[in-house]
Coordinates of C-alpha atoms and ligand atoms in Angstrom, one line a residue:
M72 CA -0.1 0.0 -0.1
M73 CA 3.0 2.4 1.0
L74 CA 4.1 2.0 -2.5
L75 CA 1.0 2.8 -4.2
P76 CA 0.2 6.8 -4.8
K77 CA -2.7 8.2 -2.6
R78 CA -5.4 8.3 -4.9
L79 CA -5.0 4.8 -6.5
A80 CA -4.6 3.2 -2.7
A81 CA -7.9 5.0 -2.0
A82 CA -9.9 3.7 -5.2
F83 CA -8.4 0.3 -4.4
L84 CA -9.5 0.4 -0.9
A85 CA -13.4 1.2 -2.1
L86 CA -12.9 -1.7 -4.8
L87 CA -12.4 -4.1 -1.9
I88 CA -15.1 -2.4 -0.1
A89 CA -17.2 -3.0 -3.0
A90 CA -16.4 -6.6 -3.7
S91 CA -17.2 -7.7 -0.1
V92 CA -20.5 -5.7 -0.2
F93 CA -21.5 -7.5 -3.8
A94 CA -20.2 -10.8 -2.4
A95 CA -22.2 -10.9 0.6
P96 CA -25.0 -13.1 0.5
P97 CA -28.5 -12.1 0.4
P98 CA -30.2 -11.8 3.4
R99 CA -31.8 -15.4 3.9
P100 CA -35.7 -15.3 4.4
D101 CA -37.2 -17.3 6.7
L102 CA -39.6 -18.8 4.4
V103 CA -40.0 -18.5 0.8
V104 CA -44.3 -18.9 -0.4
L105 CA -44.3 -19.8 -4.0
I106 CA -47.8 -19.2 -5.3
S107 CA -48.8 -21.1 -8.6
I108 CA -52.0 -19.9 -10.4
D109 CA -53.0 -22.7 -12.5
Q110 CA -53.7 -21.7 -16.1
F111 CA -52.6 -18.4 -15.6
P112 CA -50.7 -16.7 -19.0
D113 CA -49.0 -13.2 -18.8
R114 CA -51.4 -11.8 -21.3
F115 CA -53.9 -11.9 -18.1
I116 CA -51.9 -9.4 -16.0
R117 CA -51.2 -7.3 -18.5
R118 CA -54.5 -7.1 -19.9
F119 CA -56.5 -6.4 -16.3
Q120 CA -53.7 -4.4 -14.7
P121 CA -55.9 -1.5 -14.7
Y122 CA -58.2 -3.1 -12.4
F123 CA -56.3 -4.9 -9.7
S124 CA -56.1 -3.8 -6.2
Q125 CA -52.7 -1.9 -4.9
G126 CA -52.1 -5.0 -2.8
G127 CA -52.5 -8.0 -5.1
F128 CA -50.8 -8.3 -8.7
N129 CA -49.8 -4.6 -8.5
R130 CA -47.9 -4.9 -5.3
L131 CA -45.6 -7.8 -6.6
M132 CA -45.5 -6.1 -10.1
H133 CA -44.8 -2.4 -8.7
T134 CA -42.7 -3.3 -5.9
G135 CA -41.3 -6.7 -6.5
A136 CA -39.4 -7.9 -9.6
D137 CA -41.8 -8.5 -12.9
F138 CA -39.8 -10.6 -15.4
T139 CA -42.1 -9.8 -18.5
H140 CA -40.8 -12.2 -21.1
A141 CA -40.7 -15.4 -19.2
L142 CA -41.6 -18.5 -21.1
Y143 CA -41.4 -22.6 -20.7
P144 CA -38.7 -23.6 -22.7
Y145 CA -40.6 -27.2 -22.9
S146 CA -43.6 -28.0 -25.2
T147 CA -45.6 -30.6 -22.7
M148 CA -47.8 -27.3 -21.4
F149 CA -49.7 -29.4 -19.1
T150 CA -50.0 -29.1 -15.0
G151 CA -48.1 -31.9 -14.6
P152 CA -45.0 -30.8 -16.0
G153 CA -45.4 -27.3 -14.9
H154 CA -45.6 -27.8 -11.4
A155 CA -42.7 -30.1 -11.4
A156 CA -41.0 -27.3 -13.4
L157 CA -41.4 -24.9 -10.7
G158 CA -40.6 -27.2 -7.9
T159 CA -37.2 -28.8 -9.2
G160 CA -36.2 -26.1 -11.9
Q161 CA -35.8 -29.0 -14.5
V162 CA -37.4 -29.3 -18.1
P163 CA -39.9 -32.5 -18.2
A164 CA -36.7 -34.5 -20.0
R165 CA -35.1 -34.3 -16.6
S166 CA -38.2 -34.2 -14.3
G167 CA -39.5 -37.5 -16.0
I168 CA -43.0 -35.5 -15.9
V169 CA -43.4 -35.8 -19.4
G170 CA -47.2 -35.4 -19.5
N171 CA -50.0 -35.5 -17.1
T172 CA -50.6 -38.9 -18.2
W173 CA -48.2 -40.8 -20.4
F174 CA -48.8 -44.5 -22.0
N175 CA -46.9 -47.1 -19.9
R176 CA -45.6 -49.4 -22.7
L177 CA -45.0 -52.3 -20.1
D178 CA -48.3 -52.1 -18.2
G179 CA -50.3 -51.3 -21.9
A180 CA -52.1 -48.9 -19.9
P181 CA -52.3 -45.2 -19.2
E182 CA -50.1 -43.9 -16.4
Y183 CA -51.1 -40.7 -14.3
C184 CA -47.8 -38.6 -13.6
V185 CA -48.5 -38.9 -9.8
S186 CA -50.0 -42.7 -9.4
D187 CA -48.7 -44.8 -6.9
P188 CA -50.8 -47.5 -5.7
R189 CA -48.5 -48.2 -2.8
A190 CA -48.6 -45.1 -1.1
G191 CA -52.7 -45.3 -1.4
G192 CA -53.0 -43.1 -4.2
F193 CA -50.2 -40.5 -5.0
S194 CA -46.8 -39.4 -4.4
P195 CA -44.0 -38.3 -6.4
L196 CA -42.7 -42.1 -7.6
N197 CA -42.5 -40.8 -11.0
L198 CA -40.5 -37.5 -10.5
A199 CA -37.1 -37.9 -11.3
S200 CA -34.9 -35.3 -10.2
D201 CA -34.6 -33.7 -7.2
S202 CA -36.4 -30.5 -5.9
L203 CA -35.7 -26.7 -4.2
G204 CA -37.3 -28.5 -1.4
D205 CA -35.2 -31.7 -1.1
R206 CA -32.1 -29.6 -1.5
L207 CA -33.5 -27.3 1.5
Q208 CA -34.0 -30.4 3.6
E209 CA -30.5 -31.9 3.0
K210 CA -28.9 -28.6 4.0
F211 CA -31.7 -28.2 7.0
P212 CA -32.7 -31.3 8.7
G213 CA -35.9 -30.3 9.8
A214 CA -36.8 -27.8 7.6
K215 CA -40.5 -27.6 6.5
V216 CA -41.7 -28.1 2.8
F217 CA -45.4 -28.4 2.0
G218 CA -47.7 -28.3 -1.1
V219 CA -51.2 -27.5 -1.1
S220 CA -53.5 -27.6 -4.3
L221 CA -56.9 -28.9 -5.4
K222 CA -54.7 -30.9 -7.6
D223 CA -52.8 -33.9 -6.3
R224 CA -50.0 -33.5 -9.1
A225 CA -49.8 -30.0 -8.4
A226 CA -49.2 -30.0 -4.7
I227 CA -47.4 -33.3 -5.4
L228 CA -44.9 -32.9 -8.1
M229 CA -43.8 -28.7 -6.5
A230 CA -43.1 -29.7 -3.1
G231 CA -40.7 -33.2 -4.5
R232 CA -39.8 -36.2 -2.9
K233 CA -38.8 -35.2 0.5
A234 CA -41.4 -32.8 1.1
T235 CA -43.1 -32.4 4.7
A236 CA -46.4 -33.0 2.9
A237 CA -48.8 -32.4 -0.1
Y238 CA -52.2 -31.8 0.5
W239 CA -54.6 -31.9 -2.0
W240 CA -58.8 -32.0 -2.6
D241 CA -60.3 -35.3 -3.0
W242 CA -63.3 -35.3 -4.9
N243 CA -64.6 -38.4 -3.1
V244 CA -64.5 -37.1 0.2
G245 CA -65.3 -33.4 -0.7
G246 CA -62.4 -32.0 1.6
F247 CA -58.4 -31.9 1.3
T248 CA -56.2 -35.4 1.8
S249 CA -53.0 -36.5 1.5
S250 CA -51.5 -39.9 1.0
T251 CA -49.1 -42.7 3.3
Y252 CA -46.0 -41.4 1.3
Y253 CA -45.8 -38.1 3.8
H254 CA -46.5 -37.8 7.3
A255 CA -49.5 -35.9 6.7
N256 CA -51.6 -34.3 9.7
K257 CA -55.3 -36.2 9.9
E258 CA -56.3 -33.8 12.6
L259 CA -55.4 -30.8 10.6
T260 CA -57.6 -32.4 6.9
S261 CA -60.5 -33.2 9.4
D262 CA -60.5 -30.1 11.2
F263 CA -60.5 -27.8 8.0
D264 CA -63.4 -29.7 6.1
K265 CA -65.8 -28.8 9.4
A266 CA -65.0 -25.5 7.8
I267 CA -65.7 -26.2 4.3
P268 CA -69.4 -26.2 4.5
E269 CA -69.2 -22.7 5.6
I270 CA -67.5 -21.3 2.9
V271 CA -69.8 -22.9 0.5
R272 CA -72.6 -21.2 2.1
A273 CA -71.0 -17.9 2.1
H274 CA -70.9 -17.7 -1.6
P275 CA -74.2 -19.3 -2.9
V276 CA -74.3 -17.8 -6.6
W277 CA -71.2 -16.2 -8.8
E278 CA -72.2 -12.8 -9.7
P279 CA -69.8 -10.6 -11.6
S280 CA -67.9 -8.3 -8.9
G281 CA -68.0 -4.9 -10.6
F282 CA -64.3 -4.2 -10.8
I283 CA -64.4 -4.0 -14.1
P284 CA -66.6 -1.2 -15.9
P285 CA -68.9 -2.8 -18.2
A286 CA -67.7 -0.2 -21.1
D287 CA -64.1 -2.1 -20.5
L288 CA -65.6 -5.5 -20.0
D289 CA -66.9 -5.5 -23.6
R290 CA -63.6 -4.5 -24.9
L291 CA -61.5 -6.7 -22.8
T292 CA -63.9 -9.6 -23.5
H293 CA -65.4 -11.6 -26.4
D294 CA -68.4 -13.5 -25.2
P295 CA -71.2 -13.1 -27.4
E296 CA -74.2 -15.2 -26.4
P297 CA -74.7 -17.7 -29.5
L298 CA -71.0 -18.9 -29.0
R299 CA -72.2 -19.8 -25.6
K300 CA -73.1 -23.0 -26.7
Y301 CA -68.8 -24.1 -26.7
K302 CA -68.8 -23.4 -22.9
Q303 CA -68.8 -26.4 -20.7
L304 CA -71.6 -27.3 -18.5
R305 CA -69.9 -28.1 -15.1
E306 CA -71.5 -28.7 -11.6
G307 CA -75.0 -26.8 -12.6
L308 CA -73.4 -23.7 -13.2
G309 CA -74.2 -22.8 -16.4
V310 CA -73.2 -20.8 -19.1
A311 CA -73.8 -17.0 -18.3
F312 CA -73.7 -15.0 -15.1
P313 CA -75.4 -15.6 -12.4
H314 CA -73.8 -19.0 -11.7
P315 CA -75.8 -20.7 -9.1
I316 CA -73.2 -22.7 -6.7
K317 CA -75.0 -25.7 -4.9
S318 CA -72.0 -27.9 -3.6
A319 CA -68.1 -27.7 -2.4
E320 CA -67.6 -29.0 -6.3
A321 CA -69.3 -26.5 -8.0
L322 CA -67.4 -23.7 -5.8
T323 CA -63.9 -25.2 -7.6
Y324 CA -65.2 -24.3 -10.4
T325 CA -65.8 -20.7 -9.8
P326 CA -63.2 -18.0 -8.4
F327 CA -64.3 -18.9 -4.7
G328 CA -62.7 -22.3 -4.8
N329 CA -59.8 -20.5 -4.5
E330 CA -60.6 -19.7 -1.0
L331 CA -60.5 -23.5 0.0
V332 CA -56.6 -23.7 -0.7
I333 CA -55.6 -20.3 0.6
G334 CA -57.9 -21.0 3.8
F335 CA -56.2 -24.2 4.2
A336 CA -52.7 -23.0 3.7
E337 CA -53.4 -20.4 6.1
R338 CA -54.3 -23.4 8.5
L339 CA -51.2 -24.6 8.2
L340 CA -49.0 -22.0 8.8
D341 CA -50.6 -22.3 12.4
V342 CA -50.3 -25.8 13.1
E343 CA -47.4 -26.5 11.6
K344 CA -45.5 -23.7 12.7
I345 CA -44.2 -23.1 9.1
G346 CA -41.7 -20.0 8.7
T347 CA -41.1 -19.7 12.2
D348 CA -37.4 -17.9 13.4
D349 CA -35.6 -21.1 14.2
G350 CA -32.5 -21.1 12.1
Q351 CA -34.4 -23.6 9.1
P352 CA -36.0 -21.7 6.4
D353 CA -39.0 -23.2 5.3
I354 CA -40.9 -23.5 1.9
L355 CA -44.8 -23.4 1.2
F356 CA -45.7 -24.6 -2.2
V357 CA -49.9 -23.2 -3.1
S358 CA -51.6 -23.6 -6.1
L359 CA -54.8 -22.3 -6.8
S360 CA -56.5 -24.7 -9.6
S361 CA -59.7 -23.0 -10.1
P362 CA -58.7 -20.8 -12.8
D363 CA -57.7 -24.0 -14.5
Y364 CA -61.5 -25.4 -14.2
L365 CA -63.4 -22.4 -14.9
G366 CA -60.7 -21.6 -17.6
H367 CA -61.4 -24.9 -19.5
A368 CA -64.7 -24.5 -19.4
F369 CA -65.9 -20.9 -20.1
G370 CA -62.7 -19.8 -22.4
P371 CA -60.0 -16.9 -21.9
D372 CA -62.7 -14.3 -23.6
S373 CA -65.0 -15.2 -21.5
L374 CA -66.6 -12.7 -19.0
E375 CA -65.9 -15.3 -16.3
V376 CA -62.2 -15.7 -16.8
A377 CA -62.3 -11.8 -16.6
D378 CA -64.1 -11.5 -13.1
S379 CA -62.0 -14.8 -11.7
I380 CA -59.2 -12.5 -12.7
V381 CA -60.1 -9.7 -10.7
R382 CA -61.2 -12.0 -7.6
T383 CA -57.9 -13.7 -8.0
D384 CA -56.0 -10.3 -7.5
R385 CA -58.3 -9.6 -4.0
Q386 CA -57.9 -12.9 -2.8
L387 CA -53.9 -12.6 -3.4
E388 CA -54.1 -9.2 -1.6
R389 CA -55.6 -11.0 1.5
F390 CA -52.8 -13.7 1.7
L391 CA -50.0 -11.2 1.1
A392 CA -51.5 -9.1 4.3
D393 CA -52.2 -12.2 5.9
L394 CA -48.1 -13.2 5.5
D395 CA -47.3 -9.7 6.2
A396 CA -49.0 -9.6 9.6
R397 CA -47.0 -13.7 10.6
F398 CA -43.4 -12.6 8.7
G399 CA -43.3 -9.0 8.2
D400 CA -39.8 -8.7 6.4
R401 CA -38.7 -12.1 7.0
Y402 CA -40.4 -13.8 3.8
T403 CA -40.0 -14.0 0.0
V404 CA -42.7 -14.7 -2.5
A405 CA -43.1 -16.0 -5.7
L406 CA -45.6 -15.9 -8.3
S407 CA -45.9 -18.1 -11.6
A408 CA -48.2 -20.2 -13.5
D409 CA -47.9 -23.9 -14.8
H410 CA -48.8 -22.9 -17.9
G411 CA -51.4 -20.6 -20.0
I412 CA -54.3 -21.1 -22.2
Q413 CA -55.3 -20.7 -25.8
S414 CA -59.0 -19.2 -26.7
I415 CA -62.2 -21.4 -27.3
P416 CA -61.6 -22.0 -31.4
E417 CA -65.1 -21.3 -32.2
V418 CA -64.3 -18.0 -30.4
A419 CA -60.9 -17.2 -31.6
R420 CA -62.5 -17.6 -35.5
D421 CA -65.4 -15.1 -34.5
M422 CA -62.7 -12.5 -33.5
G423 CA -61.2 -13.6 -36.7
R424 CA -58.4 -15.7 -35.9
D425 CA -57.4 -19.1 -37.7
A426 CA -58.2 -21.7 -35.1
G427 CA -59.7 -25.2 -34.9
R428 CA -60.0 -28.8 -32.7
V429 CA -57.9 -31.7 -33.6
D430 CA -59.7 -34.8 -32.9
M431 CA -57.5 -37.7 -32.5
R432 CA -59.1 -39.5 -29.0
N433 CA -58.8 -43.3 -28.5
P434 CA -61.8 -45.6 -29.5
N435 CA -63.7 -46.3 -26.9
A436 CA -64.5 -50.4 -25.9
T437 CA -67.5 -50.5 -28.5
V438 CA -65.3 -49.7 -31.8
R439 CA -65.1 -52.4 -33.5
T440 CA -64.0 -50.7 -37.3
F441 CA -61.9 -48.3 -39.0
G442 CA -65.0 -46.4 -39.9
E443 CA -66.2 -45.5 -35.8
L444 CA -62.7 -44.0 -35.0
A445 CA -62.9 -40.1 -34.6
P446 CA -62.2 -37.9 -38.1
E447 CA -58.6 -37.1 -37.6
R448 CA -57.6 -40.6 -36.1
L449 CA -59.4 -42.4 -39.0
K450 CA -57.4 -39.7 -41.8
L451 CA -53.9 -40.3 -39.7
E452 CA -54.4 -44.1 -40.2
K453 CA -55.7 -44.5 -43.7
N454 CA -52.7 -41.4 -45.1
A455 CA -50.1 -43.8 -43.4
A456 CA -51.6 -46.7 -44.7
A457 CA -51.3 -45.5 -48.0
K458 CA -47.6 -44.4 -47.6
L459 CA -46.9 -48.2 -46.6
G460 CA -48.8 -50.1 -49.4
L461 CA -51.6 -51.2 -46.6
K462 CA -55.2 -51.6 -47.9
V463 CA -57.8 -50.3 -45.6
S464 CA -61.4 -49.4 -45.2
N465 CA -63.8 -48.5 -43.1
D466 CA -64.7 -52.0 -42.6
T467 CA -61.0 -53.0 -41.5
P468 CA -61.3 -54.5 -38.2
L469 CA -60.1 -51.9 -35.2
E470 CA -57.2 -54.7 -35.0
K471 CA -55.6 -53.4 -37.6
T472 CA -54.8 -49.9 -36.7
L473 CA -51.1 -48.5 -37.0
I474 CA -51.9 -46.6 -33.7
L475 CA -52.5 -48.2 -29.6
Y476 CA -53.1 -45.4 -28.2
F477 CA -52.7 -41.9 -28.3
E478 CA -52.1 -39.4 -25.5
E479 CA -51.2 -35.9 -26.4
P480 CA -48.7 -35.4 -28.0
G481 CA -48.0 -38.8 -28.0
V482 CA -48.7 -41.6 -30.9
Y483 CA -47.9 -44.9 -29.6
L484 CA -47.5 -47.6 -32.2
N485 CA -49.1 -50.9 -32.2
W486 CA -46.2 -53.4 -32.6
V487 CA -48.1 -56.3 -32.9
R488 CA -50.0 -55.4 -35.8
I489 CA -46.6 -53.9 -37.3
R490 CA -44.8 -57.4 -36.5
E491 CA -47.8 -59.2 -38.5
A492 CA -47.6 -56.8 -41.4
R493 CA -43.8 -57.6 -41.4
L494 CA -43.3 -53.8 -41.6
D495 CA -40.0 -52.3 -41.0
G496 CA -40.8 -50.0 -37.5
E497 CA -39.0 -46.7 -38.2
R498 CA -40.7 -46.6 -41.9
V499 CA -44.0 -46.9 -40.0
K500 CA -42.8 -43.7 -37.8
R501 CA -41.7 -41.8 -40.6
A502 CA -45.3 -42.6 -42.4
I503 CA -47.3 -41.6 -39.3
R504 CA -45.2 -38.6 -38.9
E505 CA -45.8 -37.6 -42.6
A506 CA -49.2 -38.3 -42.3
A507 CA -49.9 -36.2 -39.0
K508 CA -48.4 -33.5 -40.9
Q509 CA -51.2 -33.6 -43.5
I510 CA -53.3 -33.0 -41.0
K511 CA -55.2 -29.3 -40.6
G512 CA -53.8 -27.6 -37.6
V513 CA -50.8 -29.7 -36.8
S514 CA -47.6 -27.5 -36.6
N515 CA -44.8 -30.5 -37.0
A516 CA -43.8 -34.1 -36.2
F517 CA -40.9 -35.7 -34.9
T518 CA -40.0 -40.0 -34.7
N519 CA -38.6 -40.4 -31.2
S520 CA -35.7 -42.0 -33.0
E521 CA -35.1 -38.4 -34.5
L522 CA -35.3 -37.1 -31.0
M523 CA -32.6 -39.6 -29.9
T524 CA -30.3 -38.4 -32.0
L525 CA -28.2 -35.2 -31.8
N526 CA -29.3 -32.3 -33.7
R527 CA -27.3 -29.2 -33.7
D528 CA -29.7 -26.9 -35.8
A529 CA -32.7 -27.7 -34.4
S530 CA -35.6 -25.0 -34.4
D531 CA -36.8 -23.4 -31.8
L532 CA -39.8 -25.6 -31.7
E533 CA -37.6 -28.9 -32.0
R534 CA -35.7 -28.0 -29.0
A535 CA -39.1 -27.7 -26.8
V536 CA -40.1 -30.7 -28.0
R537 CA -36.9 -32.7 -26.9
N538 CA -37.0 -30.5 -23.5
S539 CA -40.4 -32.4 -23.2
F540 CA -38.6 -35.9 -24.3
R541 CA -37.9 -39.1 -22.3
A542 CA -37.8 -42.1 -24.3
D543 CA -39.4 -44.7 -22.2
R544 CA -42.4 -42.4 -21.4
S545 CA -42.9 -40.4 -24.5
G546 CA -44.6 -41.7 -27.7
D547 CA -43.0 -42.8 -30.8
V548 CA -44.5 -40.4 -32.7
L549 CA -44.7 -36.7 -31.5
I550 CA -47.3 -34.1 -32.3
T551 CA -47.5 -30.3 -32.3
L552 CA -50.1 -28.1 -33.3
R553 CA -50.1 -24.6 -34.4
A554 CA -51.2 -21.3 -32.2
G555 CA -55.0 -21.8 -32.6
Y556 CA -55.6 -25.4 -32.4
I557 CA -56.4 -27.6 -29.7
W558 CA -56.8 -31.4 -29.2
D559 CA -60.3 -31.9 -28.8
Y560 CA -62.3 -34.5 -27.0
A561 CA -65.7 -32.9 -26.2
G562 CA -66.4 -30.1 -28.9
A563 CA -66.9 -27.6 -26.3
G564 CA -64.6 -25.7 -24.2
T565 CA -60.7 -25.0 -24.3
T566 CA -57.6 -26.5 -23.4
H567 CA -53.5 -25.8 -23.3
G568 CA -50.5 -28.2 -24.1
Q569 CA -48.8 -26.8 -27.1
P570 CA -45.2 -25.1 -27.8
V571 CA -47.3 -21.8 -28.4
E572 CA -46.5 -18.3 -26.6
D573 CA -50.4 -18.5 -25.5
D574 CA -49.6 -21.5 -23.3
Q575 CA -45.7 -20.9 -22.5
H576 CA -45.5 -17.2 -21.7
V577 CA -46.5 -16.4 -17.8
P578 CA -45.5 -14.3 -15.2
V579 CA -42.6 -14.6 -12.9
L580 CA -43.1 -12.3 -10.0
L581 CA -40.8 -12.2 -7.1
W582 CA -41.1 -10.1 -3.6
G583 CA -39.8 -9.4 -0.4
R584 CA -36.5 -10.6 1.4
G585 CA -33.8 -10.2 -0.9
I586 CA -35.6 -9.5 -4.0
T587 CA -34.2 -6.1 -6.0
P588 CA -37.3 -4.8 -7.2
G589 CA -37.6 -3.9 -10.9
S590 CA -39.3 -4.7 -14.6
Y591 CA -36.9 -7.1 -16.0
D592 CA -37.5 -7.2 -19.8
R593 CA -35.1 -9.8 -21.1
P594 CA -36.1 -13.4 -21.5
V595 CA -36.6 -15.6 -18.9
A596 CA -38.0 -18.8 -17.7
P597 CA -40.6 -20.0 -14.9
T598 CA -37.5 -23.1 -14.6
D599 CA -35.3 -20.3 -13.0
L600 CA -37.0 -19.9 -10.1
A601 CA -35.8 -23.1 -8.6
R602 CA -32.2 -22.2 -8.8
T603 CA -32.7 -18.5 -7.8
L604 CA -35.0 -19.5 -4.7
G605 CA -32.1 -21.5 -3.9
V606 CA -29.8 -18.8 -4.0
L607 CA -31.8 -17.1 -1.3
L608 CA -32.2 -19.7 1.1
G609 CA -28.1 -20.6 0.3
V610 CA -28.9 -24.4 -1.6
E611 CA -28.4 -25.3 -5.0
A612 CA -31.2 -26.0 -7.0
G613 CA -32.6 -26.1 -10.6
G614 CA -32.0 -27.4 -13.9
P615 CA -28.3 -27.3 -16.2
Q616 CA -29.9 -24.6 -18.1
S617 CA -31.3 -22.4 -15.9
I618 CA -30.4 -19.1 -14.3
V619 CA -30.1 -16.7 -11.7
L620 CA -32.5 -14.4 -12.2
P621 CA -30.9 -10.4 -12.1
C622 CA -33.3 -9.6 -9.2
V623 CA -31.1 -11.9 -6.7
H624 CA -27.6 -10.6 -6.4
Q625 CA -24.8 -13.4 -5.4
Ligands
ZN838 ZN1 -55.6 -27.3 -17.5

């Protein structure tokens, strides 16, 4: 130091101080609350922002970190893969949760992503990667990690393999439940069940909240009377306001269903003493499922979804105020979604957009011949047969189909038939792939052999498909649809599940301890949340492609 000129020494000292400040770990929260809103595209919070309270989404957007360009980097945009991605920071190819359901080739039957008969129903048995919660419990034995949702797969897959417990709604019981995989608190669930009738009685009917002025509603929605026949009838709710609510099940198809989940989460915070200042940070995962249930039925352009969004904002405001009262500045909240949603195709067409339904559903047990297959399924079989020089007609018996099972986005081939016809399997896959591309609404198709081969020039779409691909679980041929098109099963309602912006672009909001507020427009992914929250909690989590979001300093 003596040898350095004075000014240089001072600069050096300043640099040292600055470096030590930046090297200090961010202040660790005692609790992280990760809220997932099931079916909540980013465009919802932008479109309805003027009608939000100050304490809900606006509070997170304006006094927290708002990532305006957060897109999932994979193709299977469903609840299971999405919640696994939020909890683990991994894409489906690594979490193993390639869909809500896939076809189990060994059992010859569909397999639900969280099924586990040995655990009395459901567990993270199929989850192939560790999670943020797992890493926390490895470093802090005794740390509490809980998942709460109406959906088993949402609660289980966010909470991870080592969760203290996951709780979800049991439709048979009409209340919250868990499985023998966890050390669940039975007293808690039975106590809460007693409060459910009161919550249902408090909402005998769902009417518009009035948070959005009628003139604005008209501009922000597209819900003409003649198109309401394309909405789905659920639990006696009808297709237009006012919606009578006659049961707890009906309540789950309204925004008031969120009160069940938030109410249960708050009871859990009380009973399990989560987030106490005991030197062991905890995580509470909360997934609101009702926006998804009602969103499928009414569609994102409906008056119902508009009202649900502004009502969810007020529920979030109350929940955050409760967290403030409990934890002050000792907690961090992150909010995101598992996927977005596409318009009801008939509504989209009425707005002048290209849209449609693609019906590839599996034949039921009564179907005997090709002629009885769903329209696009028949087209696919006939086109592929023609490419392979096979003769088929409407009278051909069902055993002769090349496709054994369809579980979106995967076609699982009928290998018995392929052997019997002495066909080359790769040739059959390519024929199905090319036949699929001829179907209106299909954007692309890939054989699993292609996806198992390195491709440095893969398009963004193919990269997304690869990020959702696992050879043992995914189909033999994978088909993606263009924006506006959905796989159809009922001729009404709508869905998500495609590598398109409407499904992939969701909010990523962080607020609280350790978070530098700001609006960040660089492209990020919701899969970055696990790694980012891990840095706050002092553990390493997340997939190899994920980054630490720049609202957290390392
Ligand atoms: Zn859904």
